[in-house]
Amino acid sequence: MATVKPFCLWWILLMAISYITSLVAKPDVYIVHMDLSAMPTPFRDHHSWYEATLSSIKDGMAGVATTTKASNLIYTYSSAIHGFAARLSPLELELLEQSPGFVSSTRDVPLKAHTTRTPDFLGLNPSFGAWPVSNYGEDVIIGLVDSGIWPESASFGDDGLAEVPKRWKGECVSGTNFSSTLCNRKLIGARFYSKGIMAYRPDIDFSMNSARDTEGHGTHTSSIAAGNYVKGASYFGYANGTARGMAPKARVAMYKALWGGSYVASDVIAAIDQAIVDAVDVLSLSLGNTASDFYNEPIAIASFAAMEKGIFVAASAGNDGPYVFTVHNDAPWLLTVASGSLDRELFGVVALGNGVSIAGASLSHGSSSLTRLPLVYMGDCSDTQELNKVGHKIIVCKGTAGYDDKFTPDDDIAQQIYNVRGAGVAGGIFLLYEGNNLDPYLQFSFPAVLMNYQQGEAILKYINGSHDPRATLKFPNMRIGTKPAPRVPIYSSRGPNNLDPYLQFSFPAVLMNYQQGEAILKYINGSHDPRATLKFPNMRIGTKPAPRVPIYSSRGPSAICPHVLKPDLIAPGSFVLGSWVPTSPVVDEGSRRLYNNFNIVYGTSMACAHAAGVAALLRAAHPEWSPAAIRSAMMTTADSLDNTLKPITELVDNEGPASPLAMGAGQLNPNKALDPGLVYDANAEDYVRLLCALNYTKKEIKKITRSSSKADCSNPLLDLNYPSFIAILHEDSSILPLNTKVVKEFSRTVTNVGEGMATYVAKLAPIDGFKLKVKPDRLVFKEKYQKLSFKLTLKGPRVVENGDVHGYLSWEEVGGKHVVRSPIVATSFLNDD
């Protein structure tokens, strides 16, 4: 015993030291939620209360070593949440949790960011519809939380705009290389938020601690949403025309919270908090985080407050497709926007010496064109020593890009482009084994064309059959009106057939698929002098099918609230032209950098900006509509068919019809959304009932609503009055046999926003294996704003093939023009699939 006691005491001492050390070490930034009703009366405002609370914690730690500074308050929040952000040690946090008014805390987390043709593609025109009726979104204020803005861009000129609306409460804040005088009647506000990221990453170095954009992302999204008219806009001759945003007369307010690829929740909340105070009408959030419970999700929490103030919030669905349960920003009070493609094709032309011309995907600039140069086939172009011997010729490479059919990384093409560029050859033709979706690969820094393998066969045949094969590369080229469009695209390198990220070549180059490549290989093999010409730029408009849903666009169902179908709709997100910052290269390949005032970018960030701009048009035309009514109008009038009048497809699963889990209600249609006939409305109380049904505690609900009085769970309800339907079939799987029929019932209420009396009848698009019934199947409205209710019943198997099936419910106006369509999804997907 004598030897045990000293050992025990020594162990206890070590544990105590370890515990104390853990409490005072490694301070982190926390977002703290406070109960404002608990603020003692002597304090003049919430800010002084928060400061005093933190000061008292410091006093309570007197004599305890700490690594935090005396003043560790980073932000105070008044609108988006009630609380503050502060840098706290574990011991300080522990003491804070015992303070009066403390509700909860969340460690600060990093988030990530998710044209000339798109207005026409969406049907916007000056003769009729959303543009003239809304006067182009005049005086609606769109706030964007993004990477900043380049105020000198022509897209933010204020020609044709009246004075700044008097209700505007924001300001233009000066900073590094950004004077408050740079704001005007278009860019009416600019603020920046960097305290959170500086606390989260003390080593970070800003070149521009101001609202000025150094990355391009915020400038691009702002110009899409509300850019003014800019004639002669293009990307080195591609997509040339007059650039303008969705709402050309709307005002722009930039809240910079994204810093060089790094951004944290505390800065984003501060930005949204201020945007609410400043009185924006629409918020565009092209950023997000991995799905988490709404009470821990900063965008969900902050946007709830915005919604309560009547602010419409659009948010990007994320770029983590094509897997299910990857959708971001899935809170039911948001419009969650996925991505679709355009009906525009940008390409280079390969003119073979035998007279055959083949179009290949490329964004090589016009000066990259090459004329009748020798063609050399180099296989997979992996031998850099042999490549270096080629000289001033056009190299043909054959490989793969993106992911294989199991979505496993398979990316030869990136290395091939790197090798060819480094060899200093004249240009390149890259033949791909898989697919036709080339967007992310097109911005070459040298003359190059991407082709599929079939196209490449013609080139190889020509090279092999000629003793002096030559070709001409011609740039730029463009087709408009490609069909079918829209489709859900395949972006980034996340899936098969996904070539989009490679197209911005820094040298003359094209990408072609295997079919195109066959003609090239046949030509090479059959010519003793194979030659080719590369021509840039080229464009086709009206290509079909369009839109399509890309692979990168995140899919539903929501991992947090699967009972509300997400995403809500798709908007153009591929090959989108928008303003860019002149200091950030549009193509950056080491020593080869290309700069331009406009850039072609892809992603749900771009789709979100389109939706935010359209929401501004609707807000201008219908200022009395709630955010939910605007969302409903956009969803129930969305197009489910592409420009071939067939179902929108997605570039996975053999390009089959897109599920609403990929495209929501369909492609955004601004003109139809202007006059939807009926809307599915909802308010904060409805959302709280949903949160209660999700078994959120009062404390958790209070984090979202900022008030205990709003956390009334006396009538919880999962069945939100939403303009879409999703039946989760597996909920009772533990107690029901596999062959059991499942019955799901949905209740909805629609509001007549048409003019006067109207009668609607229900039409159902059937779902294989399921019985659908609507009761009543006829709605008779006697006046505007009258509300009527109905029930939809779905009966079918507990498990469905491929995980989900879908149909539609349409309310069609008798003798009228309105068709109010909602998708219906039945899914047996599990969140661990």
PDB file of C-alpha atoms in Angstrom, residues 427-593:
ATOM      1  CA  GLY A 427      -0.828  21.999 -81.247  1.00  0.00           C
ATOM      2  CA  GLY A 428      -2.709  18.968 -80.015  1.00  0.00           C
ATOM      3  CA  ILE A 429      -5.666  16.725 -80.784  1.00  0.00           C
ATOM      4  CA  PHE A 430      -6.741  14.612 -77.807  1.00  0.00           C
ATOM      5  CA  LEU A 431      -8.941  11.596 -78.473  1.00  0.00           C
ATOM      6  CA  LEU A 432     -11.087  10.338 -75.612  1.00  0.00           C
ATOM      7  CA  TYR A 433     -12.368   6.815 -75.187  1.00  0.00           C
ATOM      8  CA  GLU A 434     -15.439   7.974 -73.289  1.00  0.00           C
ATOM      9  CA  GLY A 435     -18.213  10.444 -73.787  1.00  0.00           C
ATOM     10  CA  ASN A 436     -19.051  13.812 -75.149  1.00  0.00           C
ATOM     11  CA  ASN A 437     -19.133  16.218 -72.217  1.00  0.00           C
ATOM     12  CA  LEU A 438     -15.949  18.190 -72.546  1.00  0.00           C
ATOM     13  CA  ASP A 439     -16.556  21.491 -70.779  1.00  0.00           C
ATOM     14  CA  PRO A 440     -13.958  21.494 -67.943  1.00  0.00           C
ATOM     15  CA  TYR A 441     -11.073  20.636 -70.268  1.00  0.00           C
ATOM     16  CA  LEU A 442     -11.584  23.209 -72.998  1.00  0.00           C
ATOM     17  CA  GLN A 443      -9.611  26.250 -71.906  1.00  0.00           C
ATOM     18  CA  PHE A 444      -6.321  25.351 -73.583  1.00  0.00           C
ATOM     19  CA  SER A 445      -3.330  27.677 -73.392  1.00  0.00           C
ATOM     20  CA  PHE A 446      -2.121  26.383 -76.781  1.00  0.00           C
ATOM     21  CA  PRO A 447      -3.899  25.368 -80.042  1.00  0.00           C
ATOM     22  CA  ALA A 448      -5.700  22.138 -79.162  1.00  0.00           C
ATOM     23  CA  VAL A 449      -8.952  20.273 -79.764  1.00  0.00           C
ATOM     24  CA  LEU A 450     -10.643  17.532 -77.726  1.00  0.00           C
ATOM     25  CA  MET A 451     -12.376  14.803 -79.725  1.00  0.00           C
ATOM     26  CA  ASN A 452     -14.008  11.512 -78.915  1.00  0.00           C
ATOM     27  CA  TYR A 453     -12.467   8.296 -80.145  1.00  0.00           C
ATOM     28  CA  GLN A 454     -14.835   7.959 -83.104  1.00  0.00           C
ATOM     29  CA  GLN A 455     -13.831  11.392 -84.373  1.00  0.00           C
ATOM     30  CA  GLY A 456     -10.210  10.495 -83.770  1.00  0.00           C
ATOM     31  CA  GLU A 457     -10.395   7.361 -85.895  1.00  0.00           C
ATOM     32  CA  ALA A 458     -10.836   9.514 -88.990  1.00  0.00           C
ATOM     33  CA  ILE A 459      -7.733  11.510 -88.057  1.00  0.00           C
ATOM     34  CA  LEU A 460      -5.617   8.441 -87.321  1.00  0.00           C
ATOM     35  CA  LYS A 461      -6.763   6.815 -90.571  1.00  0.00           C
ATOM     36  CA  TYR A 462      -5.670   9.933 -92.420  1.00  0.00           C
ATOM     37  CA  ILE A 463      -2.299  10.077 -90.624  1.00  0.00           C
ATOM     38  CA  ASN A 464      -1.549   6.410 -91.229  1.00  0.00           C
ATOM     39  CA  GLY A 465      -2.545   6.625 -94.888  1.00  0.00           C
ATOM     40  CA  SER A 466      -0.615   9.747 -95.776  1.00  0.00           C
ATOM     41  CA  HIS A 467       3.129  10.201 -96.246  1.00  0.00           C
ATOM     42  CA  ASP A 468       2.722  13.875 -95.229  1.00  0.00           C
ATOM     43  CA  PRO A 469      -0.395  14.201 -93.034  1.00  0.00           C
ATOM     44  CA  ARG A 470      -1.300  17.822 -92.335  1.00  0.00           C
ATOM     45  CA  ALA A 471      -4.196  19.648 -90.700  1.00  0.00           C
ATOM     46  CA  THR A 472      -5.553  23.115 -90.037  1.00  0.00           C
ATOM     47  CA  LEU A 473      -6.917  24.118 -86.627  1.00  0.00           C
ATOM     48  CA  LYS A 474      -9.535  26.897 -86.721  1.00  0.00           C
ATOM     49  CA  PHE A 475     -10.683  28.889 -83.667  1.00  0.00           C
ATOM     50  CA  PRO A 476     -13.051  30.149 -82.328  1.00  0.00           C
ATOM     51  CA  ASN A 477     -16.292  28.427 -83.346  1.00  0.00           C
ATOM     52  CA  MET A 478     -19.716  28.325 -81.708  1.00  0.00           C
ATOM     53  CA  ARG A 479     -23.075  26.602 -82.273  1.00  0.00           C
ATOM     54  CA  ILE A 480     -26.241  27.866 -80.590  1.00  0.00           C
ATOM     55  CA  GLY A 481     -29.413  25.842 -80.187  1.00  0.00           C
ATOM     56  CA  THR A 482     -27.832  22.435 -79.659  1.00  0.00           C
ATOM     57  CA  LYS A 483     -30.361  19.766 -78.777  1.00  0.00           C
ATOM     58  CA  PRO A 484     -31.450  18.241 -76.575  1.00  0.00           C
ATOM     59  CA  ALA A 485     -31.113  21.048 -74.043  1.00  0.00           C
ATOM     60  CA  PRO A 486     -31.243  21.334 -71.128  1.00  0.00           C
ATOM     61  CA  ARG A 487     -29.564  18.255 -69.718  1.00  0.00           C
ATOM     62  CA  VAL A 488     -27.952  17.719 -66.357  1.00  0.00           C
ATOM     63  CA  PRO A 489     -24.185  18.169 -67.209  1.00  0.00           C
ATOM     64  CA  ILE A 490     -21.197  16.132 -66.153  1.00  0.00           C
ATOM     65  CA  TYR A 491     -18.794  18.749 -64.810  1.00  0.00           C
ATOM     66  CA  SER A 492     -15.360  18.706 -63.294  1.00  0.00           C
ATOM     67  CA  SER A 493     -13.556  15.385 -63.411  1.00  0.00           C
ATOM     68  CA  ARG A 494     -16.114  13.575 -61.307  1.00  0.00           C
ATOM     69  CA  GLY A 495     -17.641  11.223 -63.787  1.00  0.00           C
ATOM     70  CA  PRO A 496     -17.447   9.400 -67.069  1.00  0.00           C
ATOM     71  CA  ASN A 497     -17.603  11.509 -70.216  1.00  0.00           C
ATOM     72  CA  ASN A 498     -16.590  14.553 -68.237  1.00  0.00           C
ATOM     73  CA  LEU A 499     -14.089  16.589 -70.164  1.00  0.00           C
ATOM     74  CA  ASP A 500     -15.243  20.096 -69.270  1.00  0.00           C
ATOM     75  CA  PRO A 501     -12.329  21.215 -67.035  1.00  0.00           C
ATOM     76  CA  TYR A 502      -9.708  20.655 -69.722  1.00  0.00           C
ATOM     77  CA  LEU A 503     -11.068  22.802 -72.525  1.00  0.00           C
ATOM     78  CA  GLN A 504      -9.360  26.077 -71.608  1.00  0.00           C
ATOM     79  CA  PHE A 505      -6.119  25.169 -73.356  1.00  0.00           C
ATOM     80  CA  SER A 506      -3.102  27.464 -73.233  1.00  0.00           C
ATOM     81  CA  PHE A 507      -2.002  26.137 -76.652  1.00  0.00           C
ATOM     82  CA  PRO A 508      -3.890  25.171 -79.864  1.00  0.00           C
ATOM     83  CA  ALA A 509      -5.746  21.978 -78.953  1.00  0.00           C
ATOM     84  CA  VAL A 510      -9.041  20.161 -79.270  1.00  0.00           C
ATOM     85  CA  LEU A 511     -10.688  17.261 -77.440  1.00  0.00           C
ATOM     86  CA  MET A 512     -12.557  14.649 -79.445  1.00  0.00           C
ATOM     87  CA  ASN A 513     -14.432  11.508 -78.505  1.00  0.00           C
ATOM     88  CA  TYR A 514     -13.493   8.045 -79.700  1.00  0.00           C
ATOM     89  CA  GLN A 515     -15.964   8.094 -82.583  1.00  0.00           C
ATOM     90  CA  GLN A 516     -14.555  11.347 -83.941  1.00  0.00           C
ATOM     91  CA  GLY A 517     -11.022  10.100 -83.446  1.00  0.00           C
ATOM     92  CA  GLU A 518     -11.556   7.088 -85.694  1.00  0.00           C
ATOM     93  CA  ALA A 519     -11.666   9.313 -88.765  1.00  0.00           C
ATOM     94  CA  ILE A 520      -8.437  11.047 -87.755  1.00  0.00           C
ATOM     95  CA  LEU A 521      -6.580   7.814 -87.028  1.00  0.00           C
ATOM     96  CA  LYS A 522      -7.802   6.328 -90.296  1.00  0.00           C
ATOM     97  CA  TYR A 523      -6.513   9.376 -92.166  1.00  0.00           C
ATOM     98  CA  ILE A 524      -3.119   9.267 -90.430  1.00  0.00           C
ATOM     99  CA  ASN A 525      -2.727   5.557 -91.117  1.00  0.00           C
ATOM    100  CA  GLY A 526      -3.678   5.953 -94.765  1.00  0.00           C
ATOM    101  CA  SER A 527      -1.605   8.997 -95.698  1.00  0.00           C
ATOM    102  CA  HIS A 528       2.116   9.305 -96.332  1.00  0.00           C
ATOM    103  CA  ASP A 529       1.946  13.019 -95.405  1.00  0.00           C
ATOM    104  CA  PRO A 530      -0.983  13.542 -93.017  1.00  0.00           C
ATOM    105  CA  ARG A 531      -1.650  17.200 -92.279  1.00  0.00           C
ATOM    106  CA  ALA A 532      -4.330  19.203 -90.525  1.00  0.00           C
ATOM    107  CA  THR A 533      -5.537  22.727 -89.894  1.00  0.00           C
ATOM    108  CA  LEU A 534      -6.856  23.827 -86.492  1.00  0.00           C
ATOM    109  CA  LYS A 535      -9.376  26.669 -86.606  1.00  0.00           C
ATOM    110  CA  PHE A 536     -10.558  28.666 -83.581  1.00  0.00           C
ATOM    111  CA  PRO A 537     -12.982  29.953 -82.317  1.00  0.00           C
ATOM    112  CA  ASN A 538     -16.246  28.377 -83.481  1.00  0.00           C
ATOM    113  CA  MET A 539     -19.737  28.449 -81.977  1.00  0.00           C
ATOM    114  CA  ARG A 540     -23.099  26.807 -82.671  1.00  0.00           C
ATOM    115  CA  ILE A 541     -26.294  28.002 -81.014  1.00  0.00           C
ATOM    116  CA  GLY A 542     -29.436  25.900 -80.770  1.00  0.00           C
ATOM    117  CA  THR A 543     -27.643  22.596 -80.321  1.00  0.00           C
ATOM    118  CA  LYS A 544     -29.750  19.715 -79.111  1.00  0.00           C
ATOM    119  CA  PRO A 545     -30.485  18.227 -76.641  1.00  0.00           C
ATOM    120  CA  ALA A 546     -30.336  20.988 -74.044  1.00  0.00           C
ATOM    121  CA  PRO A 547     -30.378  21.366 -71.142  1.00  0.00           C
ATOM    122  CA  ARG A 548     -28.769  18.286 -69.648  1.00  0.00           C
ATOM    123  CA  VAL A 549     -27.866  17.658 -66.022  1.00  0.00           C
ATOM    124  CA  PRO A 550     -24.103  17.469 -65.328  1.00  0.00           C
ATOM    125  CA  ILE A 551     -22.493  14.775 -63.283  1.00  0.00           C
ATOM    126  CA  TYR A 552     -20.962  17.257 -60.856  1.00  0.00           C
ATOM    127  CA  SER A 553     -24.324  18.747 -59.862  1.00  0.00           C
ATOM    128  CA  SER A 554     -25.202  17.392 -56.408  1.00  0.00           C
ATOM    129  CA  ARG A 555     -28.165  15.051 -56.080  1.00  0.00           C
ATOM    130  CA  GLY A 556     -30.898  14.548 -53.550  1.00  0.00           C
ATOM    131  CA  PRO A 557     -32.544  13.345 -51.483  1.00  0.00           C
ATOM    132  CA  SER A 558     -31.622  15.612 -48.610  1.00  0.00           C
ATOM    133  CA  ALA A 559     -29.587  13.754 -46.023  1.00  0.00           C
ATOM    134  CA  ILE A 560     -31.041  15.932 -43.263  1.00  0.00           C
ATOM    135  CA  CYS A 561     -34.670  16.303 -44.289  1.00  0.00           C
ATOM    136  CA  PRO A 562     -35.480  13.725 -46.992  1.00  0.00           C
ATOM    137  CA  HIS A 563     -39.194  14.517 -46.636  1.00  0.00           C
ATOM    138  CA  VAL A 564     -38.672  17.725 -48.655  1.00  0.00           C
ATOM    139  CA  LEU A 565     -37.506  17.079 -52.214  1.00  0.00           C
ATOM    140  CA  LYS A 566     -34.186  18.747 -53.045  1.00  0.00           C
ATOM    141  CA  PRO A 567     -32.772  20.212 -55.239  1.00  0.00           C
ATOM    142  CA  ASP A 568     -35.637  22.474 -56.322  1.00  0.00           C
ATOM    143  CA  LEU A 569     -34.758  23.140 -59.962  1.00  0.00           C
ATOM    144  CA  ILE A 570     -31.908  23.551 -62.424  1.00  0.00           C
ATOM    145  CA  ALA A 571     -30.577  26.702 -64.078  1.00  0.00           C
ATOM    146  CA  PRO A 572     -27.722  27.228 -66.558  1.00  0.00           C
ATOM    147  CA  GLY A 573     -24.422  26.310 -64.956  1.00  0.00           C
ATOM    148  CA  SER A 574     -22.239  25.083 -67.819  1.00  0.00           C
ATOM    149  CA  PHE A 575     -20.163  27.119 -70.248  1.00  0.00           C
ATOM    150  CA  VAL A 576     -21.470  30.327 -68.675  1.00  0.00           C
ATOM    151  CA  LEU A 577     -19.829  33.559 -69.800  1.00  0.00           C
ATOM    152  CA  GLY A 578     -19.493  36.235 -67.143  1.00  0.00           C
ATOM    153  CA  SER A 579     -17.297  39.124 -66.095  1.00  0.00           C
ATOM    154  CA  TRP A 580     -13.871  38.324 -64.697  1.00  0.00           C
ATOM    155  CA  VAL A 581     -11.108  40.117 -62.861  1.00  0.00           C
ATOM    156  CA  PRO A 582      -8.220  41.263 -65.072  1.00  0.00           C
ATOM    157  CA  THR A 583      -5.630  40.248 -62.468  1.00  0.00           C
ATOM    158  CA  SER A 584      -6.613  36.570 -62.301  1.00  0.00           C
ATOM    159  CA  PRO A 585      -5.719  34.438 -65.331  1.00  0.00           C
ATOM    160  CA  VAL A 586      -8.544  32.592 -67.058  1.00  0.00           C
ATOM    161  CA  VAL A 587      -5.955  29.947 -67.962  1.00  0.00           C
ATOM    162  CA  ASP A 588      -3.039  29.365 -65.608  1.00  0.00           C
ATOM    163  CA  GLU A 589      -0.558  26.723 -66.702  1.00  0.00           C
ATOM    164  CA  GLY A 590       2.667  27.734 -65.050  1.00  0.00           C
ATOM    165  CA  SER A 591       4.535  30.035 -67.394  1.00  0.00           C
ATOM    166  CA  ARG A 592       1.523  30.251 -69.729  1.00  0.00           C
ATOM    167  CA  ARG A 593      -1.152  32.553 -68.387  1.00  0.00           C
TER     168      ARG A 593
END
